[in-house]
Each structure stands twice: as C-alpha cells, then as structure tokens.
PDB file of C-alpha atoms and ligand atoms in Angstrom:
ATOM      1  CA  UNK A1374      -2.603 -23.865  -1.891  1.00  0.00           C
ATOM      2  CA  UNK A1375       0.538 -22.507  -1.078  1.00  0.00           C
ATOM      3  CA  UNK A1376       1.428 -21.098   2.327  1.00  0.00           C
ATOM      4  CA  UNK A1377       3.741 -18.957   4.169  1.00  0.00           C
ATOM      5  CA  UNK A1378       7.688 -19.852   4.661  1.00  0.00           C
ATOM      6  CA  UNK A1379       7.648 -20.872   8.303  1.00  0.00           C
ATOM      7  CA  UNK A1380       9.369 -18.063  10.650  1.00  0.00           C
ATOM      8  CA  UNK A1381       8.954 -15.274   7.894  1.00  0.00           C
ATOM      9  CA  UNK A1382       9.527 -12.297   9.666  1.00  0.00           C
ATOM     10  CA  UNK A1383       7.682  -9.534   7.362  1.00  0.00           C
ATOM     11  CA  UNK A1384       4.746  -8.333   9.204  1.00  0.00           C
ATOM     12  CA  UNK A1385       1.253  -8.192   7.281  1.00  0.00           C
ATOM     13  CA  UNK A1386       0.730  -4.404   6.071  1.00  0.00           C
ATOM     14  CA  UNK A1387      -3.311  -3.683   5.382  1.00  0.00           C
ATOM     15  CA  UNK A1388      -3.143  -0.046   3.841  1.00  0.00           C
ATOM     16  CA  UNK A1389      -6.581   1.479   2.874  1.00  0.00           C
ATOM     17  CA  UNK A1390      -5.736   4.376   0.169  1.00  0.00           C
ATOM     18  CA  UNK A1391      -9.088   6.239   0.599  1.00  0.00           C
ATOM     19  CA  UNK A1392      -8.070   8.206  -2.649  1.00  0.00           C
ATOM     20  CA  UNK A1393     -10.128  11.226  -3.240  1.00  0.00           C
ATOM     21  CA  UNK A1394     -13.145  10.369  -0.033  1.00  0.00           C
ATOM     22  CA  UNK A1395     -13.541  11.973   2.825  1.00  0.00           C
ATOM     23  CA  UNK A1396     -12.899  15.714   4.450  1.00  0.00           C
ATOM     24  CA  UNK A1397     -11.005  16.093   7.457  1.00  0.00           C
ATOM     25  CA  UNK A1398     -14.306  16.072   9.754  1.00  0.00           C
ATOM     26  CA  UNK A1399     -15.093  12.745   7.871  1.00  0.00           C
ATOM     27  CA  UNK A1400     -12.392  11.693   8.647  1.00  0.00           C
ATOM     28  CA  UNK A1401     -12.003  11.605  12.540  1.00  0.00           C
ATOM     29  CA  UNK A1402     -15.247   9.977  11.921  1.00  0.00           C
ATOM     30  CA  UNK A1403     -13.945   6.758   9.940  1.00  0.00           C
ATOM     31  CA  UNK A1404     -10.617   6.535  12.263  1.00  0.00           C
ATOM     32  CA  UNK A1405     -12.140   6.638  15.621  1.00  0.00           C
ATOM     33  CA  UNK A1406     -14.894   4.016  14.506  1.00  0.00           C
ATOM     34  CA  UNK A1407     -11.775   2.110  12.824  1.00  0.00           C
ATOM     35  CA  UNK A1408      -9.824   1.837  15.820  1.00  0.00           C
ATOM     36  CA  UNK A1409     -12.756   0.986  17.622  1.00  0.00           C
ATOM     37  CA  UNK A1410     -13.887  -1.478  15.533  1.00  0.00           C
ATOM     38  CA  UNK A1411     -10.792  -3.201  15.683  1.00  0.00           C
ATOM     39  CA  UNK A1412     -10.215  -2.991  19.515  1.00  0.00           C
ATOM     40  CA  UNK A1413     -13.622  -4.468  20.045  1.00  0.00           C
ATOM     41  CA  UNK A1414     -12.698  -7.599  17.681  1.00  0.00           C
ATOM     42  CA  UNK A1415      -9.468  -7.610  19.562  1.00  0.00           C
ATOM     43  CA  UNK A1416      -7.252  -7.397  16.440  1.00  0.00           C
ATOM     44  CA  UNK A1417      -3.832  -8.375  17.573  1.00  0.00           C
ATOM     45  CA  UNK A1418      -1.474  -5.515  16.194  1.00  0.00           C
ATOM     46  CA  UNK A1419       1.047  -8.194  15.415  1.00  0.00           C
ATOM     47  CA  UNK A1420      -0.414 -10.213  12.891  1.00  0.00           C
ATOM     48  CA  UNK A1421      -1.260  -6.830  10.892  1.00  0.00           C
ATOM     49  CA  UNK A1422       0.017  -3.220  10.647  1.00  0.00           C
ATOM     50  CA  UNK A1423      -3.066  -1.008   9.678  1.00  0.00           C
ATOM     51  CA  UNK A1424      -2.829   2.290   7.704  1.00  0.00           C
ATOM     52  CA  UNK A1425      -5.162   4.859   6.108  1.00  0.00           C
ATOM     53  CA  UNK A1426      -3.650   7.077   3.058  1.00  0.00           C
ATOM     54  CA  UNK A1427      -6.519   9.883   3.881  1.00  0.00           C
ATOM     55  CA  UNK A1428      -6.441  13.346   1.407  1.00  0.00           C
ATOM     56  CA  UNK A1429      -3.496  15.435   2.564  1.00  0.00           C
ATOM     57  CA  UNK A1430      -5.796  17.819   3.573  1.00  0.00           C
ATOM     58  CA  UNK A1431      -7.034  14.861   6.426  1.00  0.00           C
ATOM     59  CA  UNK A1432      -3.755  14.636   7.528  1.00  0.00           C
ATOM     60  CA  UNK A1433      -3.119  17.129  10.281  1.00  0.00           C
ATOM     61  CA  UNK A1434      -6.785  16.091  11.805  1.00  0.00           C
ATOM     62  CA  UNK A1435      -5.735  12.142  11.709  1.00  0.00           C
ATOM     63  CA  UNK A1436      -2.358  13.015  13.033  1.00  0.00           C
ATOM     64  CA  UNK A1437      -3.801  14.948  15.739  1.00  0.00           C
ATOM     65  CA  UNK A1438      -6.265  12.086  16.430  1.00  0.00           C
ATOM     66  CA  UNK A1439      -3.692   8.977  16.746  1.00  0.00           C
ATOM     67  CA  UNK A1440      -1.284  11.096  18.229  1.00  0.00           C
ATOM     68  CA  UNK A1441      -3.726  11.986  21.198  1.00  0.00           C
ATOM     69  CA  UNK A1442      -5.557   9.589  21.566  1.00  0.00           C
ATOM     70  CA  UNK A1443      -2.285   6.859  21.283  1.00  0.00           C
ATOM     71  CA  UNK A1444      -4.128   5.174  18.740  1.00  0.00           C
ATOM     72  CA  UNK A1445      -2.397   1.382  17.358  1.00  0.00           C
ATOM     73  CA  UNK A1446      -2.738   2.930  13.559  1.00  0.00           C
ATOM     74  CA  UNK A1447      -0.014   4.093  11.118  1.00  0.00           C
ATOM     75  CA  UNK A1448      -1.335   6.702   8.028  1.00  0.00           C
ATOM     76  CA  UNK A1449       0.769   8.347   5.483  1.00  0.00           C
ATOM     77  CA  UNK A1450      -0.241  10.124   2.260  1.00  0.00           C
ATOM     78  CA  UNK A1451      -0.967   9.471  -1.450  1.00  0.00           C
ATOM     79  CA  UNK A1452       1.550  11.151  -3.077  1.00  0.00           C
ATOM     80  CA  UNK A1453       4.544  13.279  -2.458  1.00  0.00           C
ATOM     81  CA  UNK A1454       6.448  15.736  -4.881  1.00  0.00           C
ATOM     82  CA  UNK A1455       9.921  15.213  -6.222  1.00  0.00           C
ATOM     83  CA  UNK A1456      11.140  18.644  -5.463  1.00  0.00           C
ATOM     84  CA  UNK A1457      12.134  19.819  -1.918  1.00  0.00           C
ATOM     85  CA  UNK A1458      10.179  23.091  -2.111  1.00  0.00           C
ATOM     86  CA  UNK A1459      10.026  25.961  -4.577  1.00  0.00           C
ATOM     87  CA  UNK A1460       7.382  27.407  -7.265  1.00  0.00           C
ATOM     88  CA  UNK A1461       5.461  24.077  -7.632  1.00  0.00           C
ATOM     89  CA  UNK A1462       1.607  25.111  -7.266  1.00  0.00           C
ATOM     90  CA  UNK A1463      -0.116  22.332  -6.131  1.00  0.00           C
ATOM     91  CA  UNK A1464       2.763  20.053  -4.819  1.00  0.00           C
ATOM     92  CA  UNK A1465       3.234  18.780  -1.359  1.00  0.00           C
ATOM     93  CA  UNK A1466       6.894  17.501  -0.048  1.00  0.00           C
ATOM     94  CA  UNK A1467       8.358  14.932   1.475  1.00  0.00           C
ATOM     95  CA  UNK A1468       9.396  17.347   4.776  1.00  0.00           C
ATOM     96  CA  UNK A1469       5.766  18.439   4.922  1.00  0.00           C
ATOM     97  CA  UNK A1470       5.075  14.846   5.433  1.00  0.00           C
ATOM     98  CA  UNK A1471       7.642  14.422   7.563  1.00  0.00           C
ATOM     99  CA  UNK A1472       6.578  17.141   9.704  1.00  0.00           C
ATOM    100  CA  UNK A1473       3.489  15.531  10.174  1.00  0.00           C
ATOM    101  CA  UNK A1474       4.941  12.658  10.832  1.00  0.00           C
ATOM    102  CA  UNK A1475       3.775  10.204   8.231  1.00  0.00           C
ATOM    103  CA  UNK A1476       5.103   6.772   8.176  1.00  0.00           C
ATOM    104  CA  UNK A1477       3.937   5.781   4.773  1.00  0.00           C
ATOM    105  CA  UNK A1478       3.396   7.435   0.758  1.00  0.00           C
ATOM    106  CA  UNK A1479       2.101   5.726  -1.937  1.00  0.00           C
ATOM    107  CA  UNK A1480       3.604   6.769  -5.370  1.00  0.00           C
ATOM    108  CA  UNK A1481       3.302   5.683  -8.883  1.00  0.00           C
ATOM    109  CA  UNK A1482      -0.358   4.767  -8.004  1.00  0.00           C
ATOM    110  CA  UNK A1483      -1.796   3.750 -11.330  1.00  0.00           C
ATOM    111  CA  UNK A1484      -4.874   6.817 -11.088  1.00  0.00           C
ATOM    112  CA  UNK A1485      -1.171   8.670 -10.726  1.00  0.00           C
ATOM    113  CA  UNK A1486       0.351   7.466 -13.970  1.00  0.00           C
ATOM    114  CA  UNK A1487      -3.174   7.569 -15.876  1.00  0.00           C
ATOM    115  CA  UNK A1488      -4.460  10.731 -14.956  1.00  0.00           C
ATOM    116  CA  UNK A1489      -1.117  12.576 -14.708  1.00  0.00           C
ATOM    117  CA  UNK A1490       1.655  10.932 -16.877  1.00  0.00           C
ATOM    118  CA  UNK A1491       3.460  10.114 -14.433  1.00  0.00           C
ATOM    119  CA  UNK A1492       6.453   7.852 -15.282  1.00  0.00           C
ATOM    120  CA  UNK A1493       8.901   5.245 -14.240  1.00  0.00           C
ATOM    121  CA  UNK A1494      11.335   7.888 -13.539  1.00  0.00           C
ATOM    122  CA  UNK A1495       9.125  10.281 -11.995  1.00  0.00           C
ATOM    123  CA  UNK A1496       8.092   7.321  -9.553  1.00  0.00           C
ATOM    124  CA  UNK A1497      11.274   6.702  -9.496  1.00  0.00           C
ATOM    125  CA  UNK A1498      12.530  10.324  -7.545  1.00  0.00           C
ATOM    126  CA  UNK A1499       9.987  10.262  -5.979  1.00  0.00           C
ATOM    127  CA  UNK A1500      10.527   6.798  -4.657  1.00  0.00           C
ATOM    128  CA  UNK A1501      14.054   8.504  -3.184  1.00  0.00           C
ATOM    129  CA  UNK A1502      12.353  11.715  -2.373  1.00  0.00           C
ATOM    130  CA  UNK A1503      10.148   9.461   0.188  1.00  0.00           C
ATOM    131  CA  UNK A1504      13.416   7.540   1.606  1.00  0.00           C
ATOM    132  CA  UNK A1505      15.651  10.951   2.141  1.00  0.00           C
ATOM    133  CA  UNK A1506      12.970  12.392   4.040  1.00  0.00           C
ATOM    134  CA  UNK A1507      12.477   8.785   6.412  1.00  0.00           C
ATOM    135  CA  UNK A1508       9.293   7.621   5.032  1.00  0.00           C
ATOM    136  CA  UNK A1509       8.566   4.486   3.610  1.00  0.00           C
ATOM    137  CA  UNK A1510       7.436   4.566   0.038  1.00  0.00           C
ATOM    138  CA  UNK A1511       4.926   2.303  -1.305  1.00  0.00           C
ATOM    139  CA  UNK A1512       5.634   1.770  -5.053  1.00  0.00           C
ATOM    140  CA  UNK A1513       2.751   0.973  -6.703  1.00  0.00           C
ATOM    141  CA  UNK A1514       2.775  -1.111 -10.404  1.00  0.00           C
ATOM    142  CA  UNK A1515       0.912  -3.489 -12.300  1.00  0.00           C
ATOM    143  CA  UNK A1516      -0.290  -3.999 -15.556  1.00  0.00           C
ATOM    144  CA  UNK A1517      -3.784  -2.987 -17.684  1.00  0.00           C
ATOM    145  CA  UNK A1518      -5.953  -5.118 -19.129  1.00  0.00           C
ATOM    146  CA  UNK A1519      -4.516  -5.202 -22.711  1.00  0.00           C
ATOM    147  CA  UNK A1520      -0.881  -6.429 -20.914  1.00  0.00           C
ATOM    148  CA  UNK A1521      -2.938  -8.868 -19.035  1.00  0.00           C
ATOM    149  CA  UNK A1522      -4.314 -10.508 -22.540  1.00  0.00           C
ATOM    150  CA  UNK A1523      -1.053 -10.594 -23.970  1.00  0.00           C
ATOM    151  CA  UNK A1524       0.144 -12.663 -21.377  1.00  0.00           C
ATOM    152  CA  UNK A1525       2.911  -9.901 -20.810  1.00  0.00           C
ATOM    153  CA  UNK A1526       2.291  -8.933 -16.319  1.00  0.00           C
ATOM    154  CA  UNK A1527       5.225 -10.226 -15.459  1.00  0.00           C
ATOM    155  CA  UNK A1528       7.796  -8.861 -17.962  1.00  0.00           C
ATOM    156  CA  UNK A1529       5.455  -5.631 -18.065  1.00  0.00           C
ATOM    157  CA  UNK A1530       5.611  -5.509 -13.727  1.00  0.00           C
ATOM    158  CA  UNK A1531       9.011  -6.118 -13.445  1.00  0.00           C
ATOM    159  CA  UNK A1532      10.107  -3.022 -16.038  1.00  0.00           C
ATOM    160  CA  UNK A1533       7.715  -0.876 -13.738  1.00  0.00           C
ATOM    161  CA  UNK A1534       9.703  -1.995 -10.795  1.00  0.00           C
ATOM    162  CA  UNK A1535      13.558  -1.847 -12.437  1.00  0.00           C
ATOM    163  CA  UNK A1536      12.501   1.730 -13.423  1.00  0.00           C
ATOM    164  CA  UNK A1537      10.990   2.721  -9.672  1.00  0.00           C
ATOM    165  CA  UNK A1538      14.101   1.637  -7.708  1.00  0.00           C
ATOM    166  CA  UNK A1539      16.571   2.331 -10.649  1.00  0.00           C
ATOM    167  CA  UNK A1540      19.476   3.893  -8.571  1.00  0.00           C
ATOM    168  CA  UNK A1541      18.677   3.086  -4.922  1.00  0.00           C
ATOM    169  CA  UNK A1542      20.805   1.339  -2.684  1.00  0.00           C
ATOM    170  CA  UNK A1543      20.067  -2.198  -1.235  1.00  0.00           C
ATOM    171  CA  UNK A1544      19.734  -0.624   2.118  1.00  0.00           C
ATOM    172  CA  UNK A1545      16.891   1.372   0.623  1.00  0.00           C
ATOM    173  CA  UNK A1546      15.189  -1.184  -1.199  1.00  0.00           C
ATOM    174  CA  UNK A1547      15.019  -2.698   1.918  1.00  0.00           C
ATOM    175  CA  UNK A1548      13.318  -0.055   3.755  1.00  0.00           C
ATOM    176  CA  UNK A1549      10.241   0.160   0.686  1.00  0.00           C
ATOM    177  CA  UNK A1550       7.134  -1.605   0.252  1.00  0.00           C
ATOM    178  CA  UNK A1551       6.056  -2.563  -3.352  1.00  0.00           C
ATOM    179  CA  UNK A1552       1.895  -2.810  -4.180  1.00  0.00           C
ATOM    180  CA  UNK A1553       1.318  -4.913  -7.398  1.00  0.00           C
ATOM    181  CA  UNK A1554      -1.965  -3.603  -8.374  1.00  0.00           C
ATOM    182  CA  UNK A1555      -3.422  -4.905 -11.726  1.00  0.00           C
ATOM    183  CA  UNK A1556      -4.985  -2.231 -12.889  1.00  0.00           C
ATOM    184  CA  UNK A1557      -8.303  -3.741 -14.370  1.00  0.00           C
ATOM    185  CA  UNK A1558      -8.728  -5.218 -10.913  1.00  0.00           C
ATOM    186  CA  UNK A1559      -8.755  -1.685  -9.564  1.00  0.00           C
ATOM    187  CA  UNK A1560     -12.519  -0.903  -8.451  1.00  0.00           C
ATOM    188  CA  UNK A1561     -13.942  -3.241 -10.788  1.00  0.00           C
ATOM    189  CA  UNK A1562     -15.214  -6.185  -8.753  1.00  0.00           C
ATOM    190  CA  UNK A1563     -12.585  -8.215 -10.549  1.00  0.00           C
ATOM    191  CA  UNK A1564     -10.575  -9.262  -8.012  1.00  0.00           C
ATOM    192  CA  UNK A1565      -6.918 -11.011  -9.585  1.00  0.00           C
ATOM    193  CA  UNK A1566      -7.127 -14.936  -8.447  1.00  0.00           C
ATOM    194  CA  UNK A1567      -4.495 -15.727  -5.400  1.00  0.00           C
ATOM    195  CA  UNK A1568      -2.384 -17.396  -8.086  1.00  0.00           C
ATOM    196  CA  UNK A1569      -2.022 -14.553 -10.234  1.00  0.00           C
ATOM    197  CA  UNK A1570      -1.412 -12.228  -7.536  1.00  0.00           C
ATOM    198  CA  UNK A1571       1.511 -14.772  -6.318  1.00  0.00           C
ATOM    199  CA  UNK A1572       2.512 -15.208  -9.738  1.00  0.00           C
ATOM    200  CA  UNK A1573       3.660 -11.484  -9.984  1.00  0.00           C
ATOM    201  CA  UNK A1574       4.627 -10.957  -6.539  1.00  0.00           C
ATOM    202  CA  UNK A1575       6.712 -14.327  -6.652  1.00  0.00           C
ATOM    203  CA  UNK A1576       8.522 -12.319  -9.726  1.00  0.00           C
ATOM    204  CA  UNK A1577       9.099  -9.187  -7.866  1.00  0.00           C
ATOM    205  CA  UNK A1578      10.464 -10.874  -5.312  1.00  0.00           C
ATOM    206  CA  UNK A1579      12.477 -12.254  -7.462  1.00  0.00           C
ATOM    207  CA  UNK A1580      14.121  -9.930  -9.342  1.00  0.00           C
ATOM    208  CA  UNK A1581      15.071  -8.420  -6.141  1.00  0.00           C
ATOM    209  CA  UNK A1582      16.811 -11.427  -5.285  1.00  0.00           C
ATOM    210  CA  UNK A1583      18.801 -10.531  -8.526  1.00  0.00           C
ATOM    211  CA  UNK A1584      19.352  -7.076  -7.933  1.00  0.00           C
ATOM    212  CA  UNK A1585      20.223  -6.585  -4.200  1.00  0.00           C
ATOM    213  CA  UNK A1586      20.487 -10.449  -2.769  1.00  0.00           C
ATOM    214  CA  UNK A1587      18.203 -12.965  -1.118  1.00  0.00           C
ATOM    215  CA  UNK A1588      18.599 -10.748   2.113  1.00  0.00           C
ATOM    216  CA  UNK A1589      16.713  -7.915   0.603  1.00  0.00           C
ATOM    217  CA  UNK A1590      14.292  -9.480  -1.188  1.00  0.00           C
ATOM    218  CA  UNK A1591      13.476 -11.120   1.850  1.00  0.00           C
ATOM    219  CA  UNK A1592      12.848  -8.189   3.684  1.00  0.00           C
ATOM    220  CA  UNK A1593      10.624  -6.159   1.370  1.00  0.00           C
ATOM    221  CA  UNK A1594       6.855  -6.560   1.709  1.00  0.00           C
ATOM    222  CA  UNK A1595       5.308  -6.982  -1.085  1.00  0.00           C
ATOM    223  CA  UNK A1596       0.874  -6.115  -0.714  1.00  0.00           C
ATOM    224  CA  UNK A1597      -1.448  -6.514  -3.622  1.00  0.00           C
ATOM    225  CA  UNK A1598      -4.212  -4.672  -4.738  1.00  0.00           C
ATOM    226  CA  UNK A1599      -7.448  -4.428  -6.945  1.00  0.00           C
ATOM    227  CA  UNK A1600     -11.009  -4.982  -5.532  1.00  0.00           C
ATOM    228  CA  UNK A1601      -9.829  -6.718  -1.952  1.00  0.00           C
ATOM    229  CA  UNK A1602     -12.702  -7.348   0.475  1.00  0.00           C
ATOM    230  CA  UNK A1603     -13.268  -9.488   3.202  1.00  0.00           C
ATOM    231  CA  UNK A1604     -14.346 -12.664   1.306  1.00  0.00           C
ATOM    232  CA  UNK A1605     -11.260 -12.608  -0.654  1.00  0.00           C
ATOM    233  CA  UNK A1606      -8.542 -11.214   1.304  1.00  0.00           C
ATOM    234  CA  UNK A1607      -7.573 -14.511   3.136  1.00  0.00           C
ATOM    235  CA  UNK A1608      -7.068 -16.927  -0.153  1.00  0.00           C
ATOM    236  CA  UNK A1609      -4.839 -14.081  -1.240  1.00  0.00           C
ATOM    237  CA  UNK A1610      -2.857 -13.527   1.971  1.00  0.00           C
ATOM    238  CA  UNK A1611      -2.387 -17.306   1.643  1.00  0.00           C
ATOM    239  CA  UNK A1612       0.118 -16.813  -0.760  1.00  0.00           C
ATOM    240  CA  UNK A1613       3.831 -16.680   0.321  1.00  0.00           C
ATOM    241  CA  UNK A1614       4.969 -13.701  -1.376  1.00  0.00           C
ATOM    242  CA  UNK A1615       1.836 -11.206  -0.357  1.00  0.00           C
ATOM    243  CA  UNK A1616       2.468  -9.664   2.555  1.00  0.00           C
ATOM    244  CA  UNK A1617      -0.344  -7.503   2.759  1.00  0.00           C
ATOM    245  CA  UNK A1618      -2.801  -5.548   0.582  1.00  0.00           C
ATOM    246  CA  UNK A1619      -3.361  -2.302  -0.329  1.00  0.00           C
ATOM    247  CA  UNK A1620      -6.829  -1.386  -0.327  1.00  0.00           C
ATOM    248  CA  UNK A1621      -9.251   1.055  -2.116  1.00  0.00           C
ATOM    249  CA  UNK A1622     -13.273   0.888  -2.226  1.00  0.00           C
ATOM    250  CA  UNK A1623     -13.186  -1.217   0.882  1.00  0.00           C
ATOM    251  CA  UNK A1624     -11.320   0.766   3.011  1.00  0.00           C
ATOM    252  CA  UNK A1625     -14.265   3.034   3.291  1.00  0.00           C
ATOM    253  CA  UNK A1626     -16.382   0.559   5.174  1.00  0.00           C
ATOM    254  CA  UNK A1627     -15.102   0.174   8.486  1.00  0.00           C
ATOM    255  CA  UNK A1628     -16.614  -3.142   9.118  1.00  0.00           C
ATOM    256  CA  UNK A1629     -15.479  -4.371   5.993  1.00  0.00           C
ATOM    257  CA  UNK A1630     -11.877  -2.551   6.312  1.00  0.00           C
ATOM    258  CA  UNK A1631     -11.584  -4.153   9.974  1.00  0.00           C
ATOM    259  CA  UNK A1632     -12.646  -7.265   8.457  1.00  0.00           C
ATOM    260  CA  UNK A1633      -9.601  -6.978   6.003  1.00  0.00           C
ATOM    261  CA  UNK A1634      -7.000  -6.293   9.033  1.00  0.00           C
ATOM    262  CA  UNK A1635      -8.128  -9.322  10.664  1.00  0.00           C
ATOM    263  CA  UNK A1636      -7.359 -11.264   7.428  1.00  0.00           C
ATOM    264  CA  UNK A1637      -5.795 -13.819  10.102  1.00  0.00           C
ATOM    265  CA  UNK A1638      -9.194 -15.212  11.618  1.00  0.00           C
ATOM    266  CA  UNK A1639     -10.624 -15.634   8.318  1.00  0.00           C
ATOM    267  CA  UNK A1640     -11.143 -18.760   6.042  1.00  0.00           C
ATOM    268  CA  UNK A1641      -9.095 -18.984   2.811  1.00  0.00           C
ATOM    269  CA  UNK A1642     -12.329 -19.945   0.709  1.00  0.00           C
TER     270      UNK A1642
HETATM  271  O1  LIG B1715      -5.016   1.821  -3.926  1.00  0.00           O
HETATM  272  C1  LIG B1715      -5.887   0.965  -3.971  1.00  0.00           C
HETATM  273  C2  LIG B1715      -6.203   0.295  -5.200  1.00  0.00           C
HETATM  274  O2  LIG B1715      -6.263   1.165  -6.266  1.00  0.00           O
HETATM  275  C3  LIG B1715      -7.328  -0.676  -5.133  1.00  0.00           C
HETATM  276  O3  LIG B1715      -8.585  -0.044  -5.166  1.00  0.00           O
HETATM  277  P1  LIG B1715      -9.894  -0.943  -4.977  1.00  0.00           P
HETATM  278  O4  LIG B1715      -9.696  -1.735  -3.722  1.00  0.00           O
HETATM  279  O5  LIG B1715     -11.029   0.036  -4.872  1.00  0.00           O
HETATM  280  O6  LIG B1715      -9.989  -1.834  -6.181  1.00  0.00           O
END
C-alpha cells in the first residue's frame, strides 16, 4: 500500500458537512458530546484538525459554544454567495461568515451543482468570494456514476478543478482545500477503494504542480469524500495524496465521527 512522504507537513483535515441535520439546539448537543468524545479518547489535535459544516442557521449557537467554552474544533459553513450583499433573497455572504468567524466553506458541493445548477464558474467566484473575505474554501468535485463507467474521473475531475481556481493566484491556491467526492459514493454505502481515491487525488495534485509549481501543490490538502466511516477511513488516509476526508452521514454519529478524527490509531484493513 502506499504511504505518506516522510516529513509531509499538511495536517490531516476531518470535516463533517452535516448538510441539511440538525437545529441550532441540536446542535450544541452533537458539539459538546463531540468534543467530549474526543477529549476522553485523548485525540491529539495534531494528527487531525476537526470541523463541523452545521446549517447556517447553527452557526451563531456553535460559535458561541467553541468560543466559550475554548473548544479544540474549527466549523465553517456549506455555502457562501458570490455577491457581497444586495437584493439576493436567500443568500448568505462571505462577511457574514466572517463575522462569525468561520474558518472553513464548502462550495461546489455536488447536492450544490445537482440541485441548483451551480457551475464551474459559479464555484469558481465563489471560490474567490471565500479567499477575499479570509476563509478557506473547500472546493468540492468529482465525477457521477456514468463518468465513472466511461473511465473518464480523472479528465472529468481535473476540468472541475481548472474551472474552480480558473483566475486565482498561486498564493491563493495555496491557502484552499480541494474535496474529491465521487458522487455515486455520496451516501450510498459505496465507499471509492483507497486506490481510486489516490488515483484522482494523485491527479489533482498534479495538475497543480502544473499550474502553480511543486511548492503549491505541496501545500494544498487534498480530503476525499463519499460514504467514509470508521472501518474505512484508515486504508484511505493511507494514501499519500489524501489528506483528510470530508464527511457526510457519519458525521452525525459522534462515536463514529470521533472514530473518523482519530483515523491515526486505527488499522488500515
Ligand atoms: O460532504 C460530504 C459528502 O457528500 C459525503 O457524504 P457521505 O459521507 O454521507 O457519503
């Protein structure tokens, strides 16, 4: 199996997207049994980074809760809009965010660009939107099942990817995160194998070399997601060019969730 370059410096991100779940009172529910979960398993801060994407309607309540209570555990939202402000019913900006001081956003989320055409250059300001306003984006792409049986994910991936940084600087690209997330591994049970999850992220990472140098590339984390649990997560954190996952279904269940963070005590099966 392949491992880990020796001395790589990007620190495992576990991000659990809890999509549309949870109210705000829910919500100080899951965190504070999160946190601790993971202090009584003595999870060791540096081997992961852990962050919820709760509702933005959770977000003032979770702030509230890590700020006061000094909890070890970053959140951030689900989506942002690519305006600044103005008549857009329904949108939420990056300086709201801000203001609440998110460290992450996911955009381009596949649910995004299925249930609300949302396209490569939409991502794509938003993507830029995210980085103006200091938060780090987390560009989601991947490929559906039919791209999958034509043996196209990795030409298919990388187009998603040339199209969500199109424009940005190699200082920015730096400063984003990137979730491959096949999308008929999303809450199926079909989890991608470790290979094909390196396969694509080994691509990524590779066209970044190409675009902005090895320094970049290097930098930029690169999770995957689609179905991750706890009986998976270490084979596919075993690969050198995952560097975390990003985490639906099972970042509901804080045992299993906690489980994920602690990917590092875990046997690659
Ligand atoms: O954002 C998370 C992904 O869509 C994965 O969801 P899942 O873990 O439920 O398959």
């Amino acid at each position: 199996m392949a491992s880990k370059t020796p001395g790589q410096s990007r620190k495992p991100l576990m991000a659990g997207n809890w999509k549309m779940n949870l109210n705000h009172v829910e919500a100080v529910g899951l965190v504070q049994k999160l946190t601790w979960t993971l202090d009584d398993k003595r999870h060791d801060p540096e081997k992961s980074e852990v962050v919820v994407l709760p509702p933005f309607t959770d977000l003032r309540t979770v702030q509230t809760l890590v700020e006061g209570d000094r909890l070890t555990l970053g959140y951030g939202a689900q989506d942002v809009s690519a305006h600044d402000n103005g008549a857009y019913t329904g949108e939420i900006s990056v300086e709201m965010l801000a203001k609440l001081n998110c460290s992450y956003v996911a955009v381009g989320h596949s649910e995004r660009r299925q249930y609300h055409a949302e396209d490569d250059a939409l991502v794509n300001a938003k993507t830029a939107k995210a980085l103006s306003g200091g938060i780090t984006p987390i560009v989601c792409v991947g490929e559906g099942l039919d791209v999958r049986q034509a043996g196209q994910q990795v030409p298919y991936t990388l187009s998603q990817v040339d199209g969500a940084l199109a424009g940005l600087t190699a200082e920015q690209v730096a400063a984003l995160v990137i979730a491959y997330e096949p999308v008929w591994a999303i809450g199926t049970g079909e989890v991608a194998t470790p290979e094909d999850a390196q396969e694509v992220c080994s691509a990524i990472r590779s066209r970044l070399s190409e675009v902005h140098g090895a320094d970049v590339a290097d930098k930029v984390r690169i999770l995957y997601g689609g179905s991750v649990k706890s009986n998976n997560v270490a084979s596919i954190m075993a690969q050198p060019d995952v560097d975390g996952c990003l985490v639906g279904g099972a970042s509901l269940q804080v045992e299993e969730f906690a489980a994920i963070a602690r990917f590092y005590d875990l046997p690659a099966l």
